[in-house]
């Protein structure tokens, strides 16, 4: 399976760009699409799910152009949009039944599938309760269940963990990991930990452009030698913090232990630290801003 995005741009009214010459090559597995707010992630998700069309560029699903033949991708697509809403007075079974009917799925096959999905998403016990009583995490799991109704080969989930508490976020992450297999999953997020344990491939985007696409280990390797830690006094911290690209801080009685991203040693007492994905993400975003500003 292959989804190839080549030089795609999306221009909105008034000269606003959602995407600028973005290219990605996506294969079976989980692609973590990382980028700050406004990077263009939702624009890309909407284009891939054929809700909107690119202004220029080409996208093919297994060799078929998805703009010229949108049905080729619609037939294999499951989509959980960022603003997924439910009918609050329906229960989970009724809601999924309704969506299956709208999509023209055979009623008997749909019943069986819905039962499987309610188990998979851990909603079976709550299946007869009205959706208005569901937590944010439960609603997102209903969202994933509806995206999986047609057993999609291309599953797109846009910022699925926004508004979830840490426990729900971990549960949702584990669910996505269970769903990987013989399909492409694209998970868009601005939260690095959402994809840290699950992504087989990572794309970082900013201002509508691809900054990098690589395996998690290659992304980490790029930040090797750029992460530093040291202890600062509170006075040094107040004086210096505006000048540093800070990835983390830990307060203690002695002062502030800082974790900083820098190309060369930022202070005589700083020592190198092993990068994590959050460090690497900050490094890439900062480097892309320097290039753009140069
Ligand atoms: N309908 C629209 N009209 C004009 N500009 C738009 C429209 N939709 C998005 N944009 C702009 O396109 C850019 C990318 O937005 P997009 O929503 O795709 O980003 P995102 O990475 O999904 O961010 P977020 O997580 O905040 O939704 C932003 O600058 C946004 O303001």
Short mmCIF file of C-alpha atoms and ligand atoms in Angstrom, two decimals:
data_model
loop_
_atom_site.label_atom_id
_atom_site.label_comp_id
_atom_site.label_asym_id
_atom_site.label_seq_id
_atom_site.Cartn_x
_atom_site.Cartn_y
_atom_site.Cartn_z
CA UNK A 1 0.00 0.00 0.00
CA UNK A 2 1.24 3.41 -0.94
CA UNK A 3 -0.03 6.94 -0.62
CA UNK A 4 2.18 9.37 -2.50
CA UNK A 5 1.77 13.10 -2.06
CA UNK A 6 3.77 15.15 -4.55
CA UNK A 7 4.25 18.92 -4.43
CA UNK A 8 0.79 19.58 -3.02
CA UNK A 9 -0.28 23.15 -2.32
CA UNK A 10 -3.59 24.45 -1.04
CA UNK A 11 -4.38 28.11 -1.42
CA UNK A 12 -7.37 29.50 0.45
CA UNK A 13 -9.22 32.69 -0.41
CA UNK A 14 -7.29 35.89 0.25
CA UNK A 15 -3.85 34.40 -0.50
CA UNK A 16 -3.72 32.20 2.61
CA UNK A 17 -1.83 28.96 2.11
CA UNK A 18 -2.79 25.81 4.03
CA UNK A 19 -0.06 23.77 2.28
CA UNK A 20 2.95 24.83 0.22
CA UNK A 21 4.62 22.30 -2.06
CA UNK A 22 4.26 19.45 0.46
CA UNK A 23 5.48 15.98 -0.47
CA UNK A 24 5.24 12.73 1.55
CA UNK A 25 5.64 9.08 0.68
CA UNK A 26 3.46 6.99 3.01
CA UNK A 27 3.60 3.20 3.32
CA UNK A 28 1.87 0.57 5.48
CA UNK A 29 2.24 1.39 9.18
CA UNK A 30 1.51 4.37 11.42
CA UNK A 31 2.66 7.76 10.17
CA UNK A 32 2.83 10.35 12.96
CA UNK A 33 2.17 13.73 11.36
CA UNK A 34 3.61 16.28 13.77
CA UNK A 35 3.38 20.02 13.53
CA UNK A 36 2.43 23.10 15.53
CA UNK A 37 -1.05 24.63 15.35
CA UNK A 38 -1.64 26.07 11.90
CA UNK A 39 1.03 23.88 10.26
CA UNK A 40 -1.45 22.54 7.71
CA UNK A 41 -2.20 19.12 9.20
CA UNK A 42 -6.00 19.43 9.03
CA UNK A 43 -5.79 20.83 5.51
CA UNK A 44 -3.80 17.77 4.46
CA UNK A 45 -6.18 15.37 6.25
CA UNK A 46 -9.17 16.98 4.52
CA UNK A 47 -7.47 16.70 1.12
CA UNK A 48 -6.55 13.04 1.71
CA UNK A 49 -10.10 12.24 2.76
CA UNK A 50 -11.28 13.94 -0.48
CA UNK A 51 -13.40 16.56 1.34
CA UNK A 52 -11.43 19.30 -0.37
CA UNK A 53 -9.08 19.40 -3.36
CA UNK A 54 -5.51 20.64 -3.58
CA UNK A 55 -4.85 23.78 -5.61
CA UNK A 56 -1.88 22.06 -7.26
CA UNK A 57 0.19 18.88 -6.98
CA UNK A 58 -0.68 15.22 -7.22
CA UNK A 59 -1.79 12.51 -4.78
CA UNK A 60 -2.01 8.83 -5.67
CA UNK A 61 -3.38 5.88 -3.70
CA UNK A 62 -1.74 2.71 -5.03
CA UNK A 63 -1.12 4.52 -8.30
CA UNK A 64 -4.65 5.98 -8.68
CA UNK A 65 -5.02 9.77 -8.67
CA UNK A 66 -7.34 10.63 -5.76
CA UNK A 67 -8.45 13.97 -7.20
CA UNK A 68 -9.47 12.48 -10.56
CA UNK A 69 -10.89 9.30 -9.01
CA UNK A 70 -11.90 10.10 -5.41
CA UNK A 71 -14.01 6.94 -5.13
CA UNK A 72 -10.85 4.81 -5.22
CA UNK A 73 -9.77 6.23 -1.89
CA UNK A 74 -13.26 6.74 -0.43
CA UNK A 75 -13.86 3.00 -0.70
CA UNK A 76 -10.92 2.24 1.61
CA UNK A 77 -11.03 5.30 3.86
CA UNK A 78 -11.82 5.70 7.57
CA UNK A 79 -11.68 9.26 8.88
CA UNK A 80 -11.91 10.73 12.35
CA UNK A 81 -12.02 14.52 11.87
CA UNK A 82 -10.77 16.96 14.49
CA UNK A 83 -14.27 18.28 15.16
CA UNK A 84 -16.05 14.92 15.33
CA UNK A 85 -19.56 15.33 16.77
CA UNK A 86 -22.09 12.74 17.92
CA UNK A 87 -25.87 12.77 18.17
CA UNK A 88 -26.17 13.13 21.95
CA UNK A 89 -29.54 11.42 22.33
CA UNK A 90 -28.56 8.24 20.51
CA UNK A 91 -26.69 5.45 22.23
CA UNK A 92 -23.47 4.03 20.76
CA UNK A 93 -25.21 1.15 18.94
CA UNK A 94 -27.89 3.41 17.43
CA UNK A 95 -25.31 5.98 16.36
CA UNK A 96 -23.04 3.44 14.67
CA UNK A 97 -26.07 1.70 13.10
CA UNK A 98 -27.15 5.02 11.67
CA UNK A 99 -23.71 5.81 10.23
CA UNK A 100 -23.43 2.31 8.76
CA UNK A 101 -26.82 2.79 7.04
CA UNK A 102 -25.81 6.23 5.69
CA UNK A 103 -22.69 4.62 4.22
CA UNK A 104 -24.75 1.88 2.62
CA UNK A 105 -23.29 -1.05 4.56
CA UNK A 106 -25.33 -4.25 4.59
CA UNK A 107 -27.38 -4.20 7.83
CA UNK A 108 -26.46 -7.73 8.98
CA UNK A 109 -22.75 -7.30 8.28
CA UNK A 110 -22.86 -3.90 9.98
CA UNK A 111 -24.47 -5.35 13.15
CA UNK A 112 -21.68 -7.88 13.50
CA UNK A 113 -19.01 -5.32 12.77
CA UNK A 114 -20.48 -2.85 15.29
CA UNK A 115 -20.44 -5.50 17.99
CA UNK A 116 -16.76 -6.28 17.26
CA UNK A 117 -15.87 -2.59 17.26
CA UNK A 118 -17.66 -1.94 20.56
CA UNK A 119 -15.50 -4.65 22.12
CA UNK A 120 -12.34 -3.37 20.45
CA UNK A 121 -12.93 0.18 21.67
CA UNK A 122 -13.91 -1.01 25.13
CA UNK A 123 -17.39 0.54 24.84
CA UNK A 124 -19.45 -2.64 24.93
CA UNK A 125 -20.58 -2.20 28.55
CA UNK A 126 -21.70 1.38 27.82
CA UNK A 127 -23.25 0.62 24.43
CA UNK A 128 -26.87 1.28 25.44
CA UNK A 129 -26.24 4.57 27.24
CA UNK A 130 -26.95 7.88 25.48
CA UNK A 131 -23.82 9.51 24.08
CA UNK A 132 -24.39 12.79 25.96
CA UNK A 133 -23.19 11.01 29.10
CA UNK A 134 -19.93 9.85 27.51
CA UNK A 135 -16.54 11.34 28.52
CA UNK A 136 -14.30 12.97 25.89
CA UNK A 137 -12.23 9.79 25.65
CA UNK A 138 -15.33 7.61 25.19
CA UNK A 139 -16.59 9.91 22.42
CA UNK A 140 -13.23 9.69 20.66
CA UNK A 141 -13.46 5.92 20.88
CA UNK A 142 -16.92 6.10 19.28
CA UNK A 143 -15.21 8.26 16.64
CA UNK A 144 -12.62 5.57 15.98
CA UNK A 145 -15.33 2.90 15.89
CA UNK A 146 -17.23 4.83 13.18
CA UNK A 147 -13.98 5.33 11.22
CA UNK A 148 -13.42 1.56 11.32
CA UNK A 149 -16.93 0.55 10.19
CA UNK A 150 -15.77 -0.28 6.68
CA UNK A 151 -12.50 -1.96 7.82
CA UNK A 152 -10.48 0.81 6.11
CA UNK A 153 -7.07 0.35 4.52
CA UNK A 154 -6.42 4.05 5.03
CA UNK A 155 -7.28 5.36 8.50
CA UNK A 156 -6.89 9.08 9.11
CA UNK A 157 -7.20 10.51 12.61
CA UNK A 158 -6.84 14.25 13.11
CA UNK A 159 -5.69 15.45 16.56
CA UNK A 160 -7.60 12.68 18.33
CA UNK A 161 -6.26 13.29 21.83
CA UNK A 162 -7.12 17.00 22.18
CA UNK A 163 -9.13 17.46 25.37
CA UNK A 164 -8.47 13.97 26.70
CA UNK A 165 -7.06 13.41 30.18
CA UNK A 166 -3.72 11.52 30.44
CA UNK A 167 -5.34 8.16 31.15
CA UNK A 168 -7.75 8.46 28.22
CA UNK A 169 -4.91 9.64 26.00
CA UNK A 170 -2.85 6.52 26.80
CA UNK A 171 -5.86 4.26 26.22
CA UNK A 172 -6.49 5.89 22.85
CA UNK A 173 -2.83 5.55 21.89
CA UNK A 174 -2.85 1.85 22.76
CA UNK A 175 -6.01 1.37 20.72
CA UNK A 176 -4.36 2.88 17.64
CA UNK A 177 -1.33 0.61 18.12
CA UNK A 178 -3.70 -2.39 18.15
CA UNK A 179 -5.22 -1.23 14.85
CA UNK A 180 -1.95 -1.15 12.96
CA UNK A 181 -1.32 -4.03 10.61
CA UNK A 182 -2.25 -4.27 7.00
CA UNK A 183 -3.23 -0.62 6.64
CA UNK A 184 -1.90 2.90 6.58
CA UNK A 185 -2.76 4.96 9.65
CA UNK A 186 -2.09 8.70 9.60
CA UNK A 187 -2.23 10.27 13.04
CA UNK A 188 -1.95 14.03 13.10
CA UNK A 189 -1.02 15.73 16.36
CA UNK A 190 1.00 18.52 17.93
CA UNK A 191 1.68 16.33 20.99
CA UNK A 192 4.89 14.37 20.54
CA UNK A 193 4.05 11.74 23.16
CA UNK A 194 0.94 10.75 21.14
CA UNK A 195 3.15 9.12 18.53
CA UNK A 196 6.36 8.39 20.43
CA UNK A 197 5.62 4.74 21.13
CA UNK A 198 3.51 3.88 18.09
CA UNK A 199 4.67 5.63 14.90
CA UNK A 200 6.66 3.62 12.38
CA UNK A 201 7.38 6.78 10.43
CA UNK A 202 7.27 10.47 11.39
CA UNK A 203 6.65 13.53 9.25
CA UNK A 204 7.23 16.96 10.74
CA UNK A 205 5.40 19.82 9.02
CA UNK A 206 5.39 23.54 9.61
CA UNK A 207 3.85 26.46 7.72
CA UNK A 208 2.43 24.11 5.12
CA UNK A 209 5.76 22.48 4.25
CA UNK A 210 7.39 19.13 5.02
CA UNK A 211 10.40 19.67 7.25
CA UNK A 212 11.37 16.02 7.40
CA UNK A 213 9.97 12.53 6.96
CA UNK A 214 11.96 9.68 8.48
CA UNK A 215 11.88 6.78 10.95
CA UNK A 216 11.74 7.71 14.67
CA UNK A 217 15.32 6.50 15.11
CA UNK A 218 16.60 8.62 12.18
CA UNK A 219 14.79 11.66 13.59
CA UNK A 220 16.37 11.06 17.00
CA UNK A 221 19.80 10.59 15.43
CA UNK A 222 19.54 14.02 13.81
CA UNK A 223 19.26 15.64 17.26
CA UNK A 224 22.25 13.72 18.63
CA UNK A 225 24.81 16.15 20.11
CA UNK A 226 22.30 19.03 20.20
CA UNK A 227 20.78 18.47 23.66
CA UNK A 228 22.44 19.84 26.81
CA UNK A 229 21.68 19.88 30.50
CA UNK A 230 23.00 21.84 33.43
CA UNK A 231 22.03 23.39 36.72
CA UNK A 232 21.39 27.14 36.84
CA UNK A 233 20.78 29.42 39.78
CA UNK A 234 17.38 31.12 39.80
CA UNK A 235 19.09 34.43 38.89
CA UNK A 236 20.90 32.88 35.90
CA UNK A 237 17.63 31.30 34.80
CA UNK A 238 15.77 34.61 34.81
CA UNK A 239 18.63 36.31 32.93
CA UNK A 240 19.18 33.61 30.31
CA UNK A 241 15.86 31.90 29.62
CA UNK A 242 14.86 34.26 26.79
CA UNK A 243 18.01 33.39 24.82
CA UNK A 244 17.76 29.60 25.01
CA UNK A 245 15.70 27.00 23.19
CA UNK A 246 14.42 25.17 26.26
CA UNK A 247 13.11 21.65 26.01
CA UNK A 248 12.51 21.12 29.74
CA UNK A 249 13.16 22.37 33.25
CA UNK A 250 13.12 20.81 36.70
CA UNK A 251 12.96 23.12 39.71
CA UNK A 252 14.85 22.14 42.83
CA UNK A 253 16.14 23.73 46.03
CA UNK A 254 19.50 24.47 44.34
CA UNK A 255 17.98 26.22 41.32
CA UNK A 256 16.73 25.08 37.93
CA UNK A 257 17.98 22.11 35.96
CA UNK A 258 17.57 23.09 32.30
CA UNK A 259 17.46 20.99 29.16
CA UNK A 260 18.40 23.05 26.12
CA UNK A 261 18.64 22.47 22.38
CA UNK A 262 21.75 24.06 20.83
CA UNK A 263 24.16 23.28 17.99
CA UNK A 264 27.19 23.88 20.20
CA UNK A 265 27.80 23.82 23.96
CA UNK A 266 25.60 26.63 25.33
CA UNK A 267 27.41 27.06 28.70
CA UNK A 268 30.76 25.83 30.08
CA UNK A 269 29.03 23.70 32.71
CA UNK A 270 26.48 22.14 30.29
CA UNK A 271 26.81 18.44 29.52
CA UNK A 272 25.41 16.53 26.49
CA UNK A 273 22.20 14.53 27.02
CA UNK A 274 20.61 11.79 24.90
CA UNK A 275 17.84 13.31 22.75
CA UNK A 276 14.22 12.25 23.06
CA UNK A 277 11.61 12.79 20.36
CA UNK A 278 10.37 16.00 21.97
CA UNK A 279 13.92 17.44 21.77
CA UNK A 280 14.24 16.34 18.16
CA UNK A 281 10.89 17.92 17.25
CA UNK A 282 11.90 21.25 18.82
CA UNK A 283 15.24 21.05 17.04
CA UNK A 284 13.61 20.52 13.63
CA UNK A 285 11.02 23.26 14.12
CA UNK A 286 13.69 25.75 15.28
CA UNK A 287 15.99 24.82 12.38
CA UNK A 288 13.14 25.30 9.89
CA UNK A 289 12.44 28.77 11.30
CA UNK A 290 16.12 29.71 10.88
CA UNK A 291 16.07 28.58 7.25
CA UNK A 292 12.81 30.46 6.61
CA UNK A 293 14.23 33.58 8.27
CA UNK A 294 17.59 33.39 6.49
N1 LIG B 1 -10.93 27.68 5.24
C1 LIG B 1 -9.79 28.37 5.41
N2 LIG B 1 -9.65 29.62 4.91
C2 LIG B 1 -8.50 30.31 5.05
N3 LIG B 1 -7.40 29.85 5.70
C3 LIG B 1 -7.49 28.61 6.23
C4 LIG B 1 -8.68 27.81 6.12
N4 LIG B 1 -8.45 26.61 6.74
C5 LIG B 1 -7.17 26.68 7.23
N5 LIG B 1 -6.60 27.87 6.91
C6 LIG B 1 -5.24 28.31 7.22
O1 LIG B 1 -4.35 27.32 6.73
C7 LIG B 1 -3.28 27.12 7.64
C8 LIG B 1 -3.21 25.65 8.05
O2 LIG B 1 -4.37 25.34 8.85
P1 LIG B 1 -4.71 23.86 9.35
O3 LIG B 1 -6.01 23.92 10.09
O4 LIG B 1 -4.61 22.95 8.20
O5 LIG B 1 -3.50 23.61 10.34
P2 LIG B 1 -3.34 22.51 11.50
O6 LIG B 1 -1.91 22.09 11.44
O7 LIG B 1 -4.37 21.47 11.37
O8 LIG B 1 -3.57 23.35 12.81
P3 LIG B 1 -4.66 23.14 13.97
O9 LIG B 1 -4.15 22.02 14.75
O10 LIG B 1 -4.59 24.48 14.68
O11 LIG B 1 -5.97 22.90 13.27
C9 LIG B 1 -3.51 28.06 8.81
O12 LIG B 1 -2.74 29.21 8.61
C10 LIG B 1 -4.98 28.36 8.73
O13 LIG B 1 -5.27 29.62 9.26
#
